[in-house]
XYZ file of C-alpha atoms in Angstrom:
515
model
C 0.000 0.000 0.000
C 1.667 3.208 -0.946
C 0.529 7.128 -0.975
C 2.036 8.745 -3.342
C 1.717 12.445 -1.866
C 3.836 10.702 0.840
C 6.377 9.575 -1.183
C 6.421 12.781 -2.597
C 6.954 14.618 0.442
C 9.566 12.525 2.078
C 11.663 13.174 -1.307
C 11.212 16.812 -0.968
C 12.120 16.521 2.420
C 15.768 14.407 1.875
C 16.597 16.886 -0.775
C 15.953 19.646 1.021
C 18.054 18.092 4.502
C 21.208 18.515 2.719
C 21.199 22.340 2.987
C 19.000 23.193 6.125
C 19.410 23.117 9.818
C 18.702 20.085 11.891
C 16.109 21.784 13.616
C 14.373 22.252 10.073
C 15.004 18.975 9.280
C 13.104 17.906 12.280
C 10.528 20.004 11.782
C 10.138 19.715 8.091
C 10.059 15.052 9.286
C 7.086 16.211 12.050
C 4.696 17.708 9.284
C 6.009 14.587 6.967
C 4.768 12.014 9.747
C 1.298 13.632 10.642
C 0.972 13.773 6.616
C 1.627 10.031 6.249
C -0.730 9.201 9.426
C -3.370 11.246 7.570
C -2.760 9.374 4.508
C -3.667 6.141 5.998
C -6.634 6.825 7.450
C -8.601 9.209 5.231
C -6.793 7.653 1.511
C -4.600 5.904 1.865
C -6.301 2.692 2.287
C -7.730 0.957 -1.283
C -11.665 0.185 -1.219
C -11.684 -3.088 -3.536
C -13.671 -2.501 -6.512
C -16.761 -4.424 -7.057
C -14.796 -6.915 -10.162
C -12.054 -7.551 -6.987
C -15.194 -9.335 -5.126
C -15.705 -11.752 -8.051
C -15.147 -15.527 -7.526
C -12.907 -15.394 -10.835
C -9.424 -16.012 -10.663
C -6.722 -13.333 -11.886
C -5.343 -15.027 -14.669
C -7.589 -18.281 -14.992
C -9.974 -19.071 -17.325
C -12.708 -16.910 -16.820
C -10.807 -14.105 -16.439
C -11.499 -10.553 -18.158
C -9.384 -10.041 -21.230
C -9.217 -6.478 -22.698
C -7.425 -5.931 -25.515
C -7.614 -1.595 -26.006
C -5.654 -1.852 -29.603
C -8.760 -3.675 -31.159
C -11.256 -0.839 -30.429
C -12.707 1.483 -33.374
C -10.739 4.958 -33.792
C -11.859 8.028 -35.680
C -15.161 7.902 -37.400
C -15.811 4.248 -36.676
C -16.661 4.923 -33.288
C -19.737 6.546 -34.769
C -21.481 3.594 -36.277
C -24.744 2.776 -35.676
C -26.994 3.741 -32.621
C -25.997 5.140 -29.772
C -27.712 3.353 -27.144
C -29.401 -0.021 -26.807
C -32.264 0.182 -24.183
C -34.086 -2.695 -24.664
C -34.520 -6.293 -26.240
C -33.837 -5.260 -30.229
C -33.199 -1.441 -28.835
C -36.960 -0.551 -29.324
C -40.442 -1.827 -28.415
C -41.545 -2.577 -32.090
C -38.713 -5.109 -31.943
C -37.212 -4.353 -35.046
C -33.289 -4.026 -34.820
C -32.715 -2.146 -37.899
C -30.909 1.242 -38.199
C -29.867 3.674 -41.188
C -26.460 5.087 -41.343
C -26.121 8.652 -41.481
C -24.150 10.189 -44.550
C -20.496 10.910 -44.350
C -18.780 8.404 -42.995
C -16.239 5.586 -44.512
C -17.780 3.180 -47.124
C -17.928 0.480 -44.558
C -20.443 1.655 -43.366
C -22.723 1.427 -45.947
C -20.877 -1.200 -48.211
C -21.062 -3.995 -45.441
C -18.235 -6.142 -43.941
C -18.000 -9.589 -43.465
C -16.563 -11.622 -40.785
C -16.714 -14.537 -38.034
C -16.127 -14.646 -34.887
C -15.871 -17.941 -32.930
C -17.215 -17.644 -29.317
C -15.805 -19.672 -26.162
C -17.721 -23.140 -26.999
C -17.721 -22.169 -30.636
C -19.284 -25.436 -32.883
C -18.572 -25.776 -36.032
C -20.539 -23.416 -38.749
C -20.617 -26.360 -41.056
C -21.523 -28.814 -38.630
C -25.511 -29.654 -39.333
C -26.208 -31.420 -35.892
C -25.377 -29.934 -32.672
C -23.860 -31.570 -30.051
C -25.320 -33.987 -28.303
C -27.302 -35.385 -30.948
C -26.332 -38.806 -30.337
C -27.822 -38.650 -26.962
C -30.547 -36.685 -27.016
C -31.848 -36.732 -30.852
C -31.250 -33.412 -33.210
C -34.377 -31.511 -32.178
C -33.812 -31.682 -28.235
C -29.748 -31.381 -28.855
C -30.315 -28.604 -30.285
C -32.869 -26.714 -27.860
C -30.031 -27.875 -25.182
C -27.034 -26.467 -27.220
C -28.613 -22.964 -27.145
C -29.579 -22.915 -23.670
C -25.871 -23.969 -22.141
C -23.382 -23.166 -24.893
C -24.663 -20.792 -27.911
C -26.426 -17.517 -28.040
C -29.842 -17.484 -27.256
C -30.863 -14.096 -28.794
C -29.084 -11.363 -30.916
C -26.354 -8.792 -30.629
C -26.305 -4.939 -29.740
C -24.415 -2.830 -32.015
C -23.761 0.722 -30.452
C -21.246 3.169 -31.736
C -19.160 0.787 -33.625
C -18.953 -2.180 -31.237
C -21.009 -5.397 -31.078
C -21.845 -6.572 -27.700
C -23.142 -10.092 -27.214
C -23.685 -12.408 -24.601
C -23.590 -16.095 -24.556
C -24.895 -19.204 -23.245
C -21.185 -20.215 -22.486
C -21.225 -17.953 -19.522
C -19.111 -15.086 -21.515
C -19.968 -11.438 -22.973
C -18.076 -10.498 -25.640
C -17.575 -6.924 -27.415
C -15.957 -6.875 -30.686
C -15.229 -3.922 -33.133
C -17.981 -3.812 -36.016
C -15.586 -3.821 -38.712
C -12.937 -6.307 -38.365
C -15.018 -8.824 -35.509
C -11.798 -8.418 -33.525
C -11.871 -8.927 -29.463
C -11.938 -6.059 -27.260
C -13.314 -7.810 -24.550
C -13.998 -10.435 -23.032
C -16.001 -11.378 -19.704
C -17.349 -14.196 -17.067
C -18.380 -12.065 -14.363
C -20.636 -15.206 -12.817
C -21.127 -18.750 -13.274
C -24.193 -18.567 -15.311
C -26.139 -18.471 -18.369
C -26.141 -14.745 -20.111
C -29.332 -15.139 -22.977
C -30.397 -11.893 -23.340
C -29.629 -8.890 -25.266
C -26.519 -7.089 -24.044
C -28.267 -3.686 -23.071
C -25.934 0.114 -23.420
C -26.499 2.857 -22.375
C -23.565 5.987 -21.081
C -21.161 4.354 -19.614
C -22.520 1.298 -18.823
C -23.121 -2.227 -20.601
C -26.147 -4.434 -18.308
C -26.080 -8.285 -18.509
C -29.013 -10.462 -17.374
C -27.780 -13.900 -15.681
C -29.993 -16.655 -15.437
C -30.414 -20.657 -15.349
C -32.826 -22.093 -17.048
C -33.187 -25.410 -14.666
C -35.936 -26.001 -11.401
C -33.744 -28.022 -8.840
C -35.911 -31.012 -7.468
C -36.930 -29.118 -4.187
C -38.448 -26.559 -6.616
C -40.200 -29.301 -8.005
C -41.657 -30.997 -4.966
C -42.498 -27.250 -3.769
C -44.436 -27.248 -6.953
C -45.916 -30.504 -6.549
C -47.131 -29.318 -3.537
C -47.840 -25.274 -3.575
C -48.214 -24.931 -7.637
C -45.338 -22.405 -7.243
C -41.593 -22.824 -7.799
C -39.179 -20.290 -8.538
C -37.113 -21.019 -11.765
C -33.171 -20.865 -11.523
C -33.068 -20.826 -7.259
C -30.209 -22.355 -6.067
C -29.374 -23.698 -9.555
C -26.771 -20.793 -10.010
C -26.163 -17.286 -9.184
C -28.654 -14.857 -10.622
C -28.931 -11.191 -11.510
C -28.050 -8.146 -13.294
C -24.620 -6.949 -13.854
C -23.002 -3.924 -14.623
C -20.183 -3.186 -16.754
C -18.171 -0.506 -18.031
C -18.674 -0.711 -22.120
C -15.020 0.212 -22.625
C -13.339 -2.359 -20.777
C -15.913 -5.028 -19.844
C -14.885 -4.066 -15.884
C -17.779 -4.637 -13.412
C -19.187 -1.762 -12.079
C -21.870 -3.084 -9.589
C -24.287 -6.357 -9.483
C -27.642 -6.722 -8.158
C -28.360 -10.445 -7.684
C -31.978 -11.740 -7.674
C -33.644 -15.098 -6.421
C -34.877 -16.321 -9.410
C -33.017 -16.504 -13.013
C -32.944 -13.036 -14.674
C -33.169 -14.761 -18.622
C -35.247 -12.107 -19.891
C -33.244 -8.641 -21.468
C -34.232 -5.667 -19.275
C -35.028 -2.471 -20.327
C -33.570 0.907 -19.550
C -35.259 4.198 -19.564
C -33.279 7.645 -18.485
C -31.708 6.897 -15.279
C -33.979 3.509 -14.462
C -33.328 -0.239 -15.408
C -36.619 -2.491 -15.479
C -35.934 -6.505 -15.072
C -38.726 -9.472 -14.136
C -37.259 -13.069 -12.919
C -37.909 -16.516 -12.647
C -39.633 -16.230 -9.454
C -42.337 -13.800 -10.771
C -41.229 -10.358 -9.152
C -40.234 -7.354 -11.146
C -37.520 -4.755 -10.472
C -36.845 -1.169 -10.962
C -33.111 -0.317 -9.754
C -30.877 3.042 -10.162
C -28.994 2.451 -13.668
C -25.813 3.980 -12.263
C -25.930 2.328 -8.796
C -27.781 -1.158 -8.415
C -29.650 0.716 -6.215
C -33.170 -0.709 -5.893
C -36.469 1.784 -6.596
C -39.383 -0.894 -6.305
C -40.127 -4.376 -6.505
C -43.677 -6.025 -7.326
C -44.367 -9.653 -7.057
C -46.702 -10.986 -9.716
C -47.416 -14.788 -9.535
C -45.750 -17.416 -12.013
C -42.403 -16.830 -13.965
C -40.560 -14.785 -16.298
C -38.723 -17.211 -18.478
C -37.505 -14.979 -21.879
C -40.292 -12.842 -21.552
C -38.582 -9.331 -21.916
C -40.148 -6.024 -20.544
C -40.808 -3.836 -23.412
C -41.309 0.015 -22.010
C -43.428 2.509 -24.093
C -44.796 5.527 -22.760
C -44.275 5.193 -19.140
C -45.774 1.558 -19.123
C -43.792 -1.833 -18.605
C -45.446 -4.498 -20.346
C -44.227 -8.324 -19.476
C -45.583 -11.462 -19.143
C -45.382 -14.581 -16.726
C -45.798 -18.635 -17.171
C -47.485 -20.363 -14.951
C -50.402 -19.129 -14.465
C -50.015 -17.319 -17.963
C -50.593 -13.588 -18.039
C -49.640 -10.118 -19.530
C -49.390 -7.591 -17.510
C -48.634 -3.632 -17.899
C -47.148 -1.893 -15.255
C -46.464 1.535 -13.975
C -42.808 2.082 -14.624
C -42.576 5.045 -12.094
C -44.512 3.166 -9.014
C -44.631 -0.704 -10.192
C -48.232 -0.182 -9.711
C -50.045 -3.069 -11.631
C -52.291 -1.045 -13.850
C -53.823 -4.499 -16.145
C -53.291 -7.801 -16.507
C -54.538 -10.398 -19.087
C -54.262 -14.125 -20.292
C -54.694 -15.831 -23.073
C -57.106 -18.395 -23.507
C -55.964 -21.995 -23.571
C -52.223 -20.724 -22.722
C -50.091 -23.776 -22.346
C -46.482 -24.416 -20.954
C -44.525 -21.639 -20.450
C -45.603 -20.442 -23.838
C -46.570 -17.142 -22.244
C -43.709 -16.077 -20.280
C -41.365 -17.086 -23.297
C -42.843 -14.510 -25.732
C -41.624 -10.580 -25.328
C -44.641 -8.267 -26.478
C -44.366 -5.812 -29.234
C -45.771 -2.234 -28.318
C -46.543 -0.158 -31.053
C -49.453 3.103 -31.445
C -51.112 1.827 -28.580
C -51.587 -1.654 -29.094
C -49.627 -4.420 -27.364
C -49.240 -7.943 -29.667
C -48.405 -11.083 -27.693
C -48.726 -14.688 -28.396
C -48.469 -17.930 -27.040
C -48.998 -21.793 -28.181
C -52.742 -22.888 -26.348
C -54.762 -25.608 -26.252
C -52.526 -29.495 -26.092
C -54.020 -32.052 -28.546
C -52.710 -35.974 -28.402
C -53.010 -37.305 -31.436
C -51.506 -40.619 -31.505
C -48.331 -40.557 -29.213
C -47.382 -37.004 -30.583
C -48.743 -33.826 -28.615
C -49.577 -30.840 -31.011
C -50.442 -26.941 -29.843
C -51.732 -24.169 -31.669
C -50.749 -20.701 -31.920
C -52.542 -17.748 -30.991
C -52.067 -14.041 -30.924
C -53.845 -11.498 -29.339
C -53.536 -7.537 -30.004
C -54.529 -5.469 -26.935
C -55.437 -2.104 -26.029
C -51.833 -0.417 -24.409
C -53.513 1.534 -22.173
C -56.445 -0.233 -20.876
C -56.055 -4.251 -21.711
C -59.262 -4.676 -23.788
C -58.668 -7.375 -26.225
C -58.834 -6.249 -30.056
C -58.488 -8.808 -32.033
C -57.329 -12.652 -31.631
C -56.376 -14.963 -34.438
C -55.189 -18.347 -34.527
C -52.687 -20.158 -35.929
C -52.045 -23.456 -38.100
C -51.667 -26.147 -35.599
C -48.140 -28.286 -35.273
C -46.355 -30.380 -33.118
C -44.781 -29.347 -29.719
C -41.691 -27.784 -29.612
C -39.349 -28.795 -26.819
C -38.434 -25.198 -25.930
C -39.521 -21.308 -25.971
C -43.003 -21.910 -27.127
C -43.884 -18.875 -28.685
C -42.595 -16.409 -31.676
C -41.400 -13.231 -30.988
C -43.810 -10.498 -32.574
C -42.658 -7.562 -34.602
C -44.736 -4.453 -35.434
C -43.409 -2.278 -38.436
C -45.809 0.136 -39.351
C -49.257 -1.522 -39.003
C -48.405 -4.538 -39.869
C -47.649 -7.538 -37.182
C -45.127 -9.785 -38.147
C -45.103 -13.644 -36.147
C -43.127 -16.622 -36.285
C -44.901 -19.901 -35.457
C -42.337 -22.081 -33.216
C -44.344 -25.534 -33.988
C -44.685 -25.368 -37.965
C -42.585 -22.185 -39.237
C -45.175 -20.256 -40.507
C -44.316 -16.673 -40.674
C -47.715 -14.327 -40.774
C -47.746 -10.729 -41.478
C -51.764 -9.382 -39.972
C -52.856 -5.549 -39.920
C -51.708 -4.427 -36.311
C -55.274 -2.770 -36.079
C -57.678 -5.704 -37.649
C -55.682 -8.509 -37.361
C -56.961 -9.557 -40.916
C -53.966 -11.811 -42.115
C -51.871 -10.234 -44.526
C -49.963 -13.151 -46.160
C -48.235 -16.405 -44.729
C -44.964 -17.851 -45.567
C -43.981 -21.471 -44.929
C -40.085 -22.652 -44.838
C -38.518 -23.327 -41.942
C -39.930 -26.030 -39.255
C -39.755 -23.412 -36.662
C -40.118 -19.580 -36.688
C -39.229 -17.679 -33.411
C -37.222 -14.934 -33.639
C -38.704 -11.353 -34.552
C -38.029 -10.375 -38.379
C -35.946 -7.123 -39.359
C -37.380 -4.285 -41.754
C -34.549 -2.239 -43.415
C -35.359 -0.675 -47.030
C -38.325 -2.290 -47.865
C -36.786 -5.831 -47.686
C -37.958 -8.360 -44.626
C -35.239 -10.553 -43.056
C -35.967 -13.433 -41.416
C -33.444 -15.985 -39.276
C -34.012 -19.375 -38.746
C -32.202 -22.364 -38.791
C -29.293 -22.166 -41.063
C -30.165 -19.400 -43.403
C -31.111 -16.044 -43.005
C -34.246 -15.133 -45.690
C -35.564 -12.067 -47.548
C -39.003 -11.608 -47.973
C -40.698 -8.727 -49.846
C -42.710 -6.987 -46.440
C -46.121 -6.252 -48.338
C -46.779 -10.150 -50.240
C -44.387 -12.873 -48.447
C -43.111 -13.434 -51.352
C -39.404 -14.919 -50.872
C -36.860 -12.947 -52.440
C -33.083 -14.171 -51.609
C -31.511 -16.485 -49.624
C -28.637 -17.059 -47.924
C -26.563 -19.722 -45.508
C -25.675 -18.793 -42.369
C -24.438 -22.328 -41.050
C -25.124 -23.599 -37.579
C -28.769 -22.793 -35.826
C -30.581 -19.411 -34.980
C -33.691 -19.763 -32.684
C -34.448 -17.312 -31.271
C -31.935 -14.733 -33.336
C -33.389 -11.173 -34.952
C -30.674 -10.280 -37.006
C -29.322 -6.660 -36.276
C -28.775 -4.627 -39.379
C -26.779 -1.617 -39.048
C -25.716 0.694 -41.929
C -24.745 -2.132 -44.678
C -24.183 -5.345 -42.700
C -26.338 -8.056 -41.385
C -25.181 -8.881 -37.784
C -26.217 -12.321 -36.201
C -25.934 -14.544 -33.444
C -25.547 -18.248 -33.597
C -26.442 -21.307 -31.500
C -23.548 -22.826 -32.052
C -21.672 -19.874 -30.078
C -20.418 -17.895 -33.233
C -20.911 -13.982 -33.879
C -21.378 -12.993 -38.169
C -21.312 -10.280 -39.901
C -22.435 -10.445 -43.277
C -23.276 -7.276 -46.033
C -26.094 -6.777 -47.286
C -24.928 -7.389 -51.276
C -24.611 -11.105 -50.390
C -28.499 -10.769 -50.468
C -28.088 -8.785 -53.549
C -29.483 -5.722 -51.771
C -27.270 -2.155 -50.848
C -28.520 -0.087 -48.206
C -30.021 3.524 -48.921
C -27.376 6.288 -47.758
């Protein structure tokens, strides 16, 4: 432990020795002395910093690695947004985002790159890992739960933050997919969307698993609180420029879900039903309110002063006060089944609020099938406007629901047990068109210059936004569930299950973005 006005002193003080009196000296060592005593107690002593109370070795494995020389200089630092406040930055749930004029051609020409993550599978590899055991479909559900990505990346002022399954965040410079950082700041699954905003980058911790006294408490109560005392759980702070943390504020349940941030306040809802409103720049709790059931990937959208969330088990939607937590509605779905409900994150859009969940379990034979429904609501009072269903399909073994994106007044909603894509007027719900490719649509589509992009499976489509009628194609490699890709200026960035970050331009697709 050193102070260095001390050390500066005493130096002063030698040199000076050599021409004064002793009785200076003396006095000139007294003053040192009470200076050094002061030292001690009032600075001198180091308060650890929150990443020093970490159960990561320095040096090990988990360790943060920063790597300064591989962050964007000059004008790069000004691509894309600059922010990223909640899951795909906005309520609408559409991650796309024009480049101003001026900058380098990058920007609007595209880059391509990969970037292998810390349990990185290969691209070309069809079947995940695990298949052998467990079959392809549940292998797969597995692999993006404990090793790949489980939604998309952030891209704010030229850096792409992700976070992984494999218990690592990761921010990279948008142009050359080079490490800046790297981070494990707790033993636990990261599946949301890394959120930015100032200084700070949030990450959302959470286990997916019940441990079996959860499940006898369930047995017995109907209540169990997802991820307790599977791992450690919570939200965590982080400096965006080095991937340092800043603070933590752990919670009981898994924190899955992507929180939301509005001016100084961050919003997050956990696994054993409560919702949080802490201090952005602290940890600092505001309010909590307990609703029943749990959040499992359903992420809080805000939009004009409202939370809006929903819970499994029992399935509802709720809207919330995001000044008081003051439940102002709450809703279900009829028929909601699973966790189907608290998977989904709803859209918000001119007043209306689009969720959807899989309903109603059918045995036919030895195979279960569910059907799809979504339901627009009123944003500021609940009432139900419309509900529609869906083509029935079998059931999926994970996140049974499709993320909803609102562009417009159109609706745009994957179907997670046959692939059917739907695009349905926001305000009528009168179906637009349907598209049918994949065996599984989840992940909320992106709008960028009149061309819709879809991810699922292996490829990443383009659809024309008015028909449905398919347009390009392209492979991706690996799996994307749950993945919305993130367009920025010219490139296409995405996520992978099998633990890989891509960027890809736009002219692959045969498409150049308007300047």
């Amino acid at each position: 432990m050193r102070c260095p006005f001390f050390v500066s002193v005493m130096g002063q003080a030698s040199s000076a020795g050599c021409n004064v009196e002793n009785a200076k000296k003396q006095k000139i060592n007294s003053i040192v002395l009470v200076l050094f005593v002061g030292c001690l107690l009032l600075g001198g002593r180091k308060t650890p910093l929150v990443a020093d109370t970490l159960p990561v070795a320095p040096g090990g494995p988990f360790s943060r690695v920063y790597l300064p020389q591989n962050a964007p200089v000059g004008e790069d630092r000004f691509f894309g947004p600059s922010s990223w406040e909640q899951m795909n930055e906005n309520p609408e749930h559409n991650a796309a985002f024009h480049q101003k004029a001026g900058g380098p051609s990058w920007f609007y020409d595209g880059v391509g790159w990969r970037f292998a993550e810390a349990r990185a599978w290969p691209l070309e590899e069809k079947n995940p890992f695990g298949t052998r055991t467990d079959g392809k479909i549940e292998a797969a559900a597995v692999q993006t739960q404990f090793y790949g990505n489980a939604l998309g990346v952030s891209v704010v002022d030229g850096i792409v933050y992700a976070e992984s399954d494999d218990m690592f965040a990761y921010a990279l410079n948008a142009r050359t997919g080079q490490l800046i950082w790297r981070t494990s700041p707790v033993g636990n699954h990261l599946m949301g969307n890394p959120i930015v905003k100032g200084r700070f980058v949030y990450l959302s911790a959470g286990g997916v698993g019940f441990n079996f006294a959860n499940v006898v408490r369930y047995r017995k109560t109907g209540f169990a609180v997802r991820g307790m005392d599977v791992s450690y759980n919570g939200i965590y702070a982080l400096d965006r420029k080095t991937g340092h943390v800043l603070w933590h504020h752990g919670s009981l349940g898994e924190a899955m879900p992507t929180p939301a941030v509005h001016k100084n306040v961050l919003f997050f809802a956990t696994g054993s039903g409560s919702v949080h409103a802490l201090d952005r720049r602290t940890g600092r709790s505001l309010w909590t309110t307990r609703l029943k059931g749990n959040d499992n990937m359903s992420s809080p959208a805000y939009f004009s002063g409202r939370i809006f969330l929903a819970m499994a088990i029992p399935p509802r939607l709720y809207s919330l006060d995001a000044r008081t937590g003051k439940v102002l509605w709450s809703r279900s779905i009829r028929g909601a089944a699973n966790t189907g409900m608290g998977d989904v994150s709803p859209a918000v859009s001119r007043g209306v609020v689009v969720m959807d969940t899989v309903t109603r379990p059918e045995r036919k034979g030895k195979e279960v099938t569910l059907q799809p429904v979504i339901v627009a609501f009123d944003a500021k009072t609940g009432k139900v406007l419309w509900e529609k269903k869906m083509r029935r399909g079998p059931r999926p073994p994970a996140f049974k629901g499709g993320v909803p994106m609102i562009a417009g007044h159109v609706v745009y909603v994957g179907s997670p047990v046959n692939g059917d894509y739907e695009a349905r007027d926001l305000f009528t719900g009168k179906r637009i068109w349907r598209w049918s490719r994949m065996s599984s649509s989840r992940s909320a589509p992106t709008l960028v210059d009149g061309r819709l992009f879809i991810a699922g499976e292996d490829h990443v489509y383009v659809l024309d936004p008015e028909t449905g009628k398919e347009l390009s194609k392209r492979k991706v490699g690996g799996r994307m569930g749950i993945i919305s890709p993130t367009i920025v200026g010219g490139t296409v960035y995405l996520a992978n299950s099998w633990d890989w970050i891509v960027a890809m331009p736009l002219s692959l697709w045969n498409i150049r973005t308007a300047q």
